[in-house]
């Protein structure tokens, strides 16, 4: 894989920020978009824009074909059985909330348990806190190992016959931990629990096969995988989705409307109220084409190389602490002694280097790490070892800058 | 590289307050205590205010934060001590204006003291919330205890 050639496909990366060439190391927050995705959106709005599933006219047919074509691309990408199992949403958060509202509220009772981890993003914590409050179910946390991984023995001890729902992230957005989803799903199923996976940080970076994982729900976002913002996916096994009530009513999802009662369309449209996110889905389809052409295995390999190099180089900086396990996805979360991550990020930004600083929407994990905030550099297919060198030089400057004070 | 700009952000006096914060600590139970967090980063600050006869008799702060939020808290506690609530709130309003680039420190007829050094923050929009954190806490404290 030639990251430098790939980089040429991302016009935004070719610019100066604060007088230096941009080094973008915040793809875990949102990835940049290749020309093919930008063109797909441009073409759709210039040539095909129309509402779907209703116009008899030609543009309506074109828009519908493209929208449903994108659904098929998503199906194939994650190896779902049927496009009926692919629901377009606004993003991972909406996908998880759909399950927490529709499935969990209808199926959980007092005495039932929901199991999550302290690694989770707020979007995979709060929906379950709220579902627990609404149903009387109990929220339970899987313990974490010292390095931020989960141990299958703990999983076996925590998930019981009372557990009705298990919701876990595939890859941690802070520590890069890759969770053993297939194994946890097996344990959950042995106890009759339903398994939801937050795949926001996994799908952009590695091959995900929902049938192989055997999870019941899988949620992810388009914007972290070279697609536009505002589009995401909820995958759900048909047998679950069929028995679930819609969360939004009106627009695209209706079948027949009477004065006092109505019926819904079949799957997947039953969950797509309002005018769907047509352009977003088409953009996501183009992003999937882009990633597939390069190959997810190639992308994963490249990211591992860059992040291994980053860890090796960052370890040479005295007073820099890296959080997370040895085997990790392509991101590094760290803190520099005596320099608050906000200050680190500002000093890096002054050198054209974009990193994330803060709690990364994972305040319970920050509490576990006993820090209020951290800095994070996250890598994607367009990042190179030169980017890492710039980061290391930038951090050395930050240290010098603050070192004068202490 | 725009380190000149950085130098306006991290002025010597700011770094001094970060390194040697003034009025760090708590006050007795009688004091007014306000918690405030910066939702963008999770930083948390606690401001303690002791008010007597409409005047700020003492002010202290605790918490975790970046150089900008902690130095601002340190400078604020120094600046409002001995001021009437009205003056303290007026100062806070002026400070907000300064952060938004609407007001210049030297236009002020108040004694801003070290606070003037924070003017450079206005050039860093992402950091304005850090600088105003302690001030918002003070405002909230007086608002809730009117």
Coordinates of C-alpha atoms in Angstrom, one line a residue:
Chain A
X1 CA 0.0 0.0 0.0
X2 CA 1.4 3.4 -1.0
X3 CA 0.2 5.8 1.6
X4 CA 1.8 8.8 -0.2
X5 CA -0.2 8.0 -3.4
X6 CA -3.3 7.6 -1.3
X7 CA -2.7 10.9 0.3
X8 CA -3.0 12.6 -3.1
X9 CA -6.6 11.5 -3.1
X10 CA -7.3 13.7 -0.1
X11 CA -7.2 17.3 -1.2
X12 CA -7.7 18.6 2.4
X13 CA -4.3 17.2 3.5
X14 CA -2.5 19.3 0.9
X15 CA -2.6 22.6 2.9
X16 CA -0.6 24.6 5.4
X17 CA -1.9 25.2 8.8
X18 CA -0.3 28.0 10.9
X19 CA 2.6 28.1 8.4
X20 CA 3.4 24.4 8.3
X21 CA 2.2 21.6 6.1
X22 CA -0.8 20.0 7.8
X23 CA -0.3 16.7 9.7
X24 CA -3.7 15.3 10.5
X25 CA -3.7 12.9 13.4
X26 CA -7.3 13.0 14.4
X27 CA -9.0 10.4 12.2
X28 CA -10.5 8.6 15.2
X29 CA -12.6 11.7 15.7
X30 CA -13.4 12.0 12.0
X31 CA -11.5 10.9 8.9
X32 CA -10.8 13.0 5.9
X33 CA -12.6 12.4 2.6
X34 CA -11.1 11.2 -0.7
X35 CA -11.9 12.8 -4.0
X36 CA -14.1 9.9 -5.1
X37 CA -16.5 10.5 -2.1
X38 CA -16.5 14.2 -2.7
X39 CA -17.3 13.6 -6.4
X40 CA -20.0 11.1 -5.6
X41 CA -21.8 13.7 -3.5
X42 CA -21.2 16.4 -6.1
X43 CA -22.6 14.2 -8.9
X44 CA -25.6 13.1 -6.9
X45 CA -26.6 16.7 -6.2
X46 CA -25.8 17.9 -9.8
X47 CA -27.5 15.0 -11.6
X48 CA -29.7 12.7 -9.6
X49 CA -31.0 14.6 -6.6
X50 CA -34.6 13.5 -5.9
X51 CA -36.6 11.9 -3.1
X52 CA -36.5 8.1 -3.0
X53 CA -39.1 5.4 -3.2
X54 CA -41.9 7.7 -4.4
X55 CA -41.2 9.7 -7.5
X56 CA -42.5 8.0 -10.7
X57 CA -40.0 10.2 -12.6
X58 CA -36.6 9.3 -13.8
X59 CA -34.6 11.2 -11.2
X60 CA -36.6 9.5 -8.4
X61 CA -35.6 6.1 -9.9
X62 CA -32.0 7.1 -10.2
X63 CA -31.8 8.4 -6.6
X64 CA -33.6 5.3 -5.3
X65 CA -31.2 3.0 -7.3
X66 CA -28.2 4.8 -5.9
X67 CA -29.5 4.8 -2.3
X68 CA -30.4 1.1 -2.3
X69 CA -27.2 0.4 -4.2
X70 CA -25.3 1.9 -1.2
X71 CA -27.2 -0.4 1.1
X72 CA -26.1 -3.4 -0.8
X73 CA -22.5 -2.1 -0.7
X74 CA -22.8 -1.9 3.1
X75 CA -24.3 -5.4 3.3
X76 CA -21.4 -6.9 1.3
X77 CA -18.8 -4.8 3.2
X78 CA -19.8 -6.3 6.6
X79 CA -21.1 -9.6 5.2
X80 CA -24.7 -9.3 6.4
X81 CA -27.1 -11.9 5.1
X82 CA -29.6 -9.5 3.7
X83 CA -30.0 -5.8 3.0
X84 CA -33.1 -6.0 5.2
X85 CA -30.6 -6.1 8.1
X86 CA -28.9 -2.8 7.1
X87 CA -30.6 0.3 8.5
X88 CA -29.3 3.7 7.6
X89 CA -29.1 6.0 10.6
X90 CA -27.4 9.3 11.5
X91 CA -24.4 7.6 13.0
X92 CA -23.3 5.1 15.7
X93 CA -25.0 7.1 18.5
X94 CA -28.4 6.9 16.7
X95 CA -27.8 3.2 15.9
X96 CA -27.2 2.3 19.6
X97 CA -30.0 4.5 20.8
X98 CA -32.4 2.8 18.4
X99 CA -31.7 -0.6 20.0
X100 CA -31.7 0.9 23.5
X101 CA -35.1 2.5 22.8
X102 CA -36.8 -0.1 20.7
X103 CA -35.4 -3.4 21.8
X104 CA -34.2 -2.8 25.4
X105 CA -37.2 -0.9 26.6
X106 CA -39.6 -3.6 25.3
X107 CA -37.6 -6.5 26.5
X108 CA -35.9 -5.6 29.8
X109 CA -37.5 -6.0 33.2
X110 CA -36.6 -5.4 36.8
X111 CA -33.9 -7.9 37.8
X112 CA -32.5 -8.1 34.3
X113 CA -28.9 -7.1 33.7
X114 CA -27.2 -5.0 31.0
X115 CA -23.4 -5.6 30.8
X116 CA -21.0 -3.0 29.4
X117 CA -17.4 -2.0 30.1
X118 CA -15.7 1.1 31.4
X119 CA -13.9 1.5 28.1
X120 CA -17.1 2.6 26.4
X121 CA -17.7 5.8 24.6
X122 CA -20.5 7.9 26.2
X123 CA -22.7 6.8 23.3
X124 CA -22.5 3.2 24.5
X125 CA -23.0 4.1 28.1
X126 CA -25.8 6.6 28.4
X127 CA -28.4 4.8 26.3
X128 CA -28.0 1.8 28.7
X129 CA -28.1 4.0 31.8
X130 CA -31.4 5.4 30.5
X131 CA -32.7 2.0 29.5
X132 CA -31.9 0.7 32.9
X133 CA -33.7 3.6 34.6
X134 CA -36.7 3.1 32.4
X135 CA -37.0 -0.6 32.8
X136 CA -35.6 -1.2 36.3
X137 CA -32.8 -3.4 34.9
X138 CA -29.4 -3.2 36.5
X139 CA -26.3 -1.8 34.7
X140 CA -23.1 -3.9 35.3
X141 CA -19.5 -3.2 34.3
X142 CA -17.0 -5.8 33.1
X143 CA -13.8 -5.2 35.0
X144 CA -10.7 -4.1 33.1
X145 CA -7.2 -5.5 33.2
X146 CA -4.3 -3.3 34.1
X147 CA -3.5 -2.6 30.4
X148 CA -7.1 -1.7 29.5
X149 CA -8.1 -5.1 28.0
X150 CA -10.9 -7.4 29.1
X151 CA -10.3 -10.9 30.3
X152 CA -12.6 -13.7 29.1
X153 CA -12.6 -15.2 32.6
X154 CA -14.1 -11.9 33.9
X155 CA -16.6 -12.0 31.0
X156 CA -17.7 -15.5 32.1
X157 CA -18.0 -14.4 35.7
X158 CA -19.9 -11.2 34.9
X159 CA -22.4 -12.4 32.3
X160 CA -25.1 -14.5 34.0
X161 CA -28.5 -15.9 33.2
X162 CA -29.9 -12.6 34.4
X163 CA -27.9 -10.7 31.7
X164 CA -30.3 -9.8 28.9
X165 CA -28.1 -7.3 27.0
X166 CA -24.4 -7.0 26.4
X167 CA -23.1 -3.9 24.7
X168 CA -19.4 -3.5 24.0
X169 CA -17.1 -1.5 21.7
X170 CA -15.1 -3.5 19.1
X171 CA -12.1 -1.1 19.3
X172 CA -11.5 1.5 22.0
X173 CA -11.3 5.1 20.8
X174 CA -8.9 5.9 23.6
X175 CA -6.7 2.9 24.3
X176 CA -6.9 1.2 20.9
X177 CA -7.9 -2.0 22.7
X178 CA -9.3 -4.6 20.3
X179 CA -12.0 -6.5 22.2
X180 CA -12.6 -10.3 21.6
X181 CA -16.1 -9.7 20.3
X182 CA -16.6 -13.2 18.8
X183 CA -15.8 -14.8 22.2
X184 CA -17.8 -12.4 24.2
X185 CA -20.8 -12.9 21.8
X186 CA -20.5 -16.7 22.4
X187 CA -20.6 -16.3 26.1
X188 CA -23.5 -13.8 25.9
X189 CA -25.5 -16.2 23.7
X190 CA -24.8 -19.1 26.1
X191 CA -26.8 -17.1 28.7
X192 CA -29.5 -16.1 26.2
X193 CA -28.3 -12.4 26.2
X194 CA -28.4 -10.2 23.2
X195 CA -25.1 -8.8 21.9
X196 CA -24.6 -5.3 20.6
X197 CA -21.3 -4.1 19.2
X198 CA -20.2 -0.4 18.9
X199 CA -18.0 -0.7 15.8
X200 CA -17.3 3.0 15.2
X201 CA -13.5 2.5 15.5
X202 CA -13.4 -0.9 13.9
X203 CA -15.2 -0.9 10.6
X204 CA -13.0 1.9 9.1
X205 CA -9.8 0.0 10.0
X206 CA -10.3 -3.7 9.8
X207 CA -12.3 -6.4 8.1
X208 CA -15.6 -6.9 10.0
X209 CA -17.8 -9.9 9.3
X210 CA -21.0 -9.7 11.3
X211 CA -22.0 -13.3 10.5
X212 CA -18.6 -14.6 11.7
X213 CA -18.8 -12.4 14.9
X214 CA -22.4 -13.6 15.3
X215 CA -23.4 -10.5 17.2
X216 CA -27.0 -9.5 17.1
X217 CA -26.5 -5.8 16.5
X218 CA -23.5 -3.9 15.1
X219 CA -23.4 -0.1 14.9
X220 CA -21.0 2.2 13.0
X221 CA -20.6 5.7 11.4
X222 CA -19.8 6.7 7.9
X223 CA -17.7 9.8 8.7
X224 CA -14.9 7.8 10.4
X225 CA -14.4 5.6 7.3
X226 CA -13.9 8.3 4.6
X227 CA -17.7 8.9 4.2
X228 CA -19.7 12.0 4.9
X229 CA -21.0 13.0 8.4
X230 CA -24.6 12.4 9.2
X231 CA -24.7 8.8 7.9
X232 CA -24.3 5.6 9.9
X233 CA -25.5 2.0 10.0
X234 CA -27.3 -0.2 12.4
X235 CA -26.9 -3.8 11.5
X236 CA -29.4 -6.1 13.2
X237 CA -30.3 -9.8 12.8
X238 CA -33.6 -9.9 10.9
X239 CA -35.3 -12.0 13.7
X240 CA -34.7 -9.1 16.1
X241 CA -35.4 -6.2 13.8
X242 CA -38.7 -7.8 12.7
X243 CA -40.0 -7.8 16.2
X244 CA -38.9 -4.3 17.1
X245 CA -41.1 -1.2 17.0
X246 CA -39.8 1.8 15.0
X247 CA -38.4 4.7 17.0
X248 CA -39.5 7.4 14.5
X249 CA -42.8 7.6 12.9
X250 CA -43.7 9.3 9.6
X251 CA -42.3 9.8 6.1
X252 CA -40.4 6.9 4.6
X253 CA -41.3 4.3 7.1
X254 CA -45.1 4.2 6.7
X255 CA -47.1 1.6 4.8
X256 CA -50.7 2.5 5.3
X257 CA -52.1 5.3 7.3
X258 CA -55.6 5.4 8.7
X259 CA -57.2 8.0 11.0
X260 CA -56.4 6.2 14.2
X261 CA -53.9 3.5 13.3
X262 CA -51.2 2.9 10.8
X263 CA -48.9 0.1 9.6
X264 CA -45.2 0.2 8.8
X265 CA -43.2 -0.7 5.8
X266 CA -41.1 -3.9 5.9
X267 CA -37.5 -4.0 6.9
X268 CA -35.2 -2.1 6.6
X269 CA -37.4 0.9 5.8
X270 CA -39.5 0.6 8.9
X271 CA -36.7 2.2 10.8
X272 CA -36.0 4.9 8.3
X273 CA -38.5 7.6 9.2
X274 CA -38.6 10.9 7.2
X275 CA -36.7 11.5 4.0
X276 CA -33.7 9.3 4.3
X277 CA -30.1 10.4 4.3
X278 CA -29.8 9.8 0.6
X279 CA -26.6 11.8 -0.3
X280 CA -25.0 10.5 2.9
X281 CA -25.7 6.9 2.0
X282 CA -24.4 7.4 -1.5
X283 CA -21.3 9.0 -0.1
X284 CA -20.8 6.1 2.3
X285 CA -21.2 3.7 -0.7
X286 CA -18.4 5.6 -2.5
X287 CA -16.2 5.4 0.7
X288 CA -16.8 1.6 0.8
X289 CA -15.7 1.3 -2.8
X290 CA -12.6 3.4 -2.0
X291 CA -11.6 1.3 1.0
X292 CA -12.4 -2.0 -0.7
X293 CA -10.3 -1.2 -3.6
X294 CA -7.3 -0.6 -1.4
X295 CA -8.2 -3.6 0.8
X296 CA -9.0 -3.5 4.5
X297 CA -6.2 -5.9 5.4
X298 CA -3.7 -3.6 3.6
X299 CA -5.1 -0.7 5.5
X300 CA -4.9 -2.5 8.9
X301 CA -1.3 -3.6 8.1
X302 CA -0.3 0.0 7.2
X303 CA -1.9 1.4 10.4
X304 CA -0.1 -1.1 12.6
X305 CA 3.2 -0.2 11.0
X306 CA 2.6 3.5 11.6
X307 CA 1.4 3.1 15.1
X308 CA 4.2 0.7 16.0
X309 CA 6.7 3.2 14.7
X310 CA 4.8 6.0 16.7
X311 CA 5.0 4.1 19.9
X312 CA 8.7 3.3 19.4
X313 CA 9.5 7.0 18.7
X314 CA 7.2 8.4 21.4
X315 CA 8.9 6.2 23.9
X316 CA 12.2 8.1 23.3
X317 CA 10.6 11.2 24.7
X318 CA 11.4 11.4 28.4
X319 CA 8.3 12.1 30.6
X320 CA 5.8 10.9 27.9
X321 CA 3.4 8.3 29.2
X322 CA 1.4 6.1 26.7
X323 CA -1.8 4.5 27.8
X324 CA -3.2 1.2 26.6
X325 CA -2.3 -2.4 25.7
X326 CA 0.6 -3.5 23.6
X327 CA -1.6 -4.9 20.9
X328 CA -3.7 -2.1 19.7
X329 CA -5.5 -0.4 16.8
X330 CA -3.9 2.6 15.0
X331 CA -3.9 5.2 17.7
X332 CA -1.8 6.4 20.6
X333 CA -3.1 8.1 23.7
X334 CA -0.5 9.8 25.8
X335 CA 0.3 12.6 28.3
X336 CA 3.5 14.6 28.6
X337 CA 4.6 15.2 32.2
X338 CA 3.9 18.7 33.4
X339 CA 2.0 19.7 30.3
X340 CA -1.7 19.6 30.2
X341 CA -3.0 17.8 27.0
X342 CA -4.8 21.1 26.0
X343 CA -1.6 22.9 26.1
X344 CA 0.1 20.1 24.2
X345 CA -2.5 20.2 21.5
X346 CA -2.3 24.0 21.2
X347 CA 1.5 23.9 20.8
X348 CA 1.2 21.1 18.2
X349 CA -1.5 23.0 16.3
X350 CA 0.9 26.0 16.1
X351 CA 3.2 23.6 14.2
X352 CA 0.4 22.4 11.9
X353 CA -0.2 19.1 13.7
X354 CA -3.8 18.2 14.6
X355 CA -4.3 15.9 17.6
X356 CA -7.2 15.5 19.9
X357 CA -7.0 16.6 23.6
X358 CA -9.6 16.0 26.2
X359 CA -11.7 13.1 27.6
X360 CA -12.5 11.6 24.2
X361 CA -16.2 11.2 25.2
X362 CA -15.0 8.5 27.7
X363 CA -15.2 10.2 31.1
X364 CA -15.6 6.8 33.0
X365 CA -12.4 5.6 31.3
X366 CA -10.6 8.8 32.2
X367 CA -11.6 8.1 35.8
X368 CA -10.3 4.6 35.5
X369 CA -7.0 5.9 34.1
X370 CA -7.0 8.5 36.9
X371 CA -6.5 11.4 34.6
X372 CA -8.9 14.3 33.6
X373 CA -7.7 14.4 30.0
X374 CA -5.2 12.9 27.6
X375 CA -3.8 13.7 24.1
X376 CA -4.4 11.3 21.3
X377 CA -2.8 10.8 17.9
X378 CA -4.9 8.6 15.6
X379 CA -3.7 7.2 12.3
X380 CA -5.4 6.3 9.1
X381 CA -4.5 5.0 5.6
X382 CA -3.1 8.4 4.6
X383 CA -0.7 8.8 7.5
X384 CA 3.0 8.1 7.1
X385 CA 6.1 7.7 9.3
X386 CA 7.0 11.3 8.4
X387 CA 3.8 12.4 10.1
X388 CA 5.0 10.6 13.2
X389 CA 8.4 12.3 12.9
X390 CA 6.6 15.6 12.8
X391 CA 4.6 14.7 15.9
X392 CA 7.7 13.7 17.8
X393 CA 9.5 16.9 16.8
X394 CA 6.4 18.9 17.8
X395 CA 6.2 17.2 21.2
X396 CA 9.8 17.9 21.8
X397 CA 9.0 21.6 21.2
X398 CA 6.1 21.4 23.6
X399 CA 8.4 20.0 26.2
X400 CA 11.0 22.6 25.7
X401 CA 8.3 25.3 25.7
X402 CA 6.9 24.2 29.0
X403 CA 10.2 22.9 30.3
X404 CA 11.4 26.5 30.6
X405 CA 8.7 27.1 33.2
X406 CA 9.3 24.1 35.5
Chain B
X1 CA 6.0 28.2 12.6
X2 CA 3.9 30.6 14.5
X3 CA 5.6 30.6 17.9
X4 CA 5.2 34.3 18.1
X5 CA 1.5 33.8 18.5
X6 CA 2.2 31.1 21.1
X7 CA 4.2 33.5 23.1
X8 CA 1.3 35.8 23.3
X9 CA -0.8 32.9 24.6
X10 CA 1.8 31.6 27.1
X11 CA 3.1 34.9 28.6
X12 CA 5.6 34.6 31.4
X13 CA 3.1 35.9 34.0
X14 CA 0.6 33.1 32.9
X15 CA 3.2 30.5 33.3
X16 CA 4.1 31.9 36.7
X17 CA 0.5 31.6 37.9
X18 CA 0.3 28.1 36.5
X19 CA 3.5 27.1 38.3
X20 CA 2.8 29.0 41.5
X21 CA -1.0 29.2 41.7
X22 CA -2.2 31.9 44.2
X23 CA -5.1 31.1 46.5
X24 CA -5.2 27.4 45.7
X25 CA -7.2 25.6 48.4
X26 CA -10.5 25.6 50.1
X27 CA -12.3 27.9 52.5
X28 CA -14.4 26.9 55.6
X29 CA -17.9 25.4 55.3
X30 CA -19.6 28.8 55.5
X31 CA -18.1 29.8 52.1
X32 CA -19.9 29.7 48.8
X33 CA -18.6 26.7 46.7
X34 CA -19.2 26.4 43.0
X35 CA -18.2 23.5 40.8
X36 CA -17.7 24.1 37.1
X37 CA -16.5 21.8 34.4
X38 CA -15.3 22.3 30.9
X39 CA -17.4 19.9 28.9
X40 CA -14.9 19.9 26.0
X41 CA -12.1 18.4 28.0
X42 CA -13.5 17.3 31.3
X43 CA -11.5 19.7 33.4
X44 CA -13.1 20.6 36.6
X45 CA -12.7 23.6 38.8
X46 CA -14.1 24.5 42.2
X47 CA -14.3 28.1 43.3
X48 CA -14.8 29.1 46.9
X49 CA -16.0 32.5 47.8
X50 CA -16.4 34.1 51.2
X51 CA -18.7 37.1 51.0
X52 CA -19.1 39.7 53.8
X53 CA -21.2 42.9 53.6
X54 CA -21.5 42.5 49.8
X55 CA -17.7 42.2 49.4
X56 CA -15.5 39.3 48.4
X57 CA -13.6 38.8 51.6
X58 CA -11.7 35.7 50.4
X59 CA -11.5 33.6 47.3
X60 CA -9.8 30.3 46.6
X61 CA -9.9 27.6 44.0
X62 CA -9.2 23.9 43.6
X63 CA -9.2 21.5 40.7
X64 CA -7.4 20.2 37.6
X65 CA -6.9 22.0 34.4
X66 CA -4.6 23.3 31.7
X67 CA -2.2 26.2 32.1
X68 CA -4.8 28.7 30.9
X69 CA -7.7 27.6 33.1
X70 CA -5.6 27.3 36.2
X71 CA -3.7 30.6 35.7
X72 CA -6.9 32.4 35.0
X73 CA -8.4 31.0 38.2
X74 CA -5.4 32.1 40.1
X75 CA -5.5 35.6 38.7
X76 CA -9.2 35.9 39.2
X77 CA -9.1 35.0 42.9
X78 CA -6.4 37.6 43.3
X79 CA -8.3 40.3 41.4
X80 CA -11.7 39.9 43.1
X81 CA -10.5 39.8 46.7
X82 CA -11.8 42.9 48.4
X83 CA -14.1 43.9 45.5
X84 CA -17.8 44.3 45.8
X85 CA -19.9 41.6 44.1
X86 CA -20.9 44.2 41.6
X87 CA -17.3 45.1 40.8
X88 CA -16.3 41.4 40.6
X89 CA -19.2 40.7 38.2
X90 CA -18.3 43.8 36.2
X91 CA -14.7 42.6 35.9
X92 CA -16.0 39.2 34.7
X93 CA -18.1 40.9 32.0
X94 CA -15.1 42.9 30.9
X95 CA -13.0 39.7 30.9
X96 CA -15.5 37.9 28.6
X97 CA -15.4 40.8 26.3
X98 CA -11.7 40.7 26.2
X99 CA -11.7 37.0 25.4
X100 CA -14.1 37.6 22.5
X101 CA -11.8 40.3 21.2
X102 CA -14.4 43.0 21.7
X103 CA -12.5 44.8 24.4
X104 CA -8.9 45.7 24.9
X105 CA -7.3 45.4 28.3
X106 CA -5.8 48.9 28.2
X107 CA -9.2 50.4 27.5
X108 CA -10.3 49.3 30.9
X109 CA -10.6 51.7 33.7
X110 CA -10.4 48.7 36.1
X111 CA -7.3 47.5 37.8
X112 CA -7.0 44.2 35.9
X113 CA -3.5 43.5 37.2
X114 CA -2.0 40.2 35.9
X115 CA -5.3 39.4 34.1
X116 CA -4.2 41.6 31.2
X117 CA -1.7 38.9 30.3
X118 CA -4.6 36.6 29.3
X119 CA -5.6 38.9 26.4
X120 CA -3.6 36.7 24.0
X121 CA -6.1 33.8 24.5
X122 CA -8.6 35.7 22.3
X123 CA -6.5 34.6 19.3
X124 CA -7.0 31.0 20.2
X125 CA -10.7 30.4 20.0
X126 CA -10.4 26.8 21.2
X127 CA -8.9 28.0 24.4
X128 CA -11.3 30.7 25.4
X129 CA -13.5 28.3 27.4
X130 CA -10.4 27.4 29.5
X131 CA -9.8 31.0 30.4
X132 CA -13.4 31.8 31.3
X133 CA -14.0 28.6 33.4
X134 CA -13.3 30.1 36.8
X135 CA -15.1 33.4 35.9
X136 CA -18.2 31.5 34.9
X137 CA -18.0 29.6 38.2
X138 CA -17.8 32.9 40.2
X139 CA -20.8 34.3 38.2
X140 CA -22.8 31.2 38.8
X141 CA -22.0 31.4 42.6
X142 CA -23.2 35.0 42.9
X143 CA -26.2 34.3 40.6
X144 CA -27.4 31.3 42.7
X145 CA -26.9 33.2 46.0
X146 CA -28.5 36.5 45.2

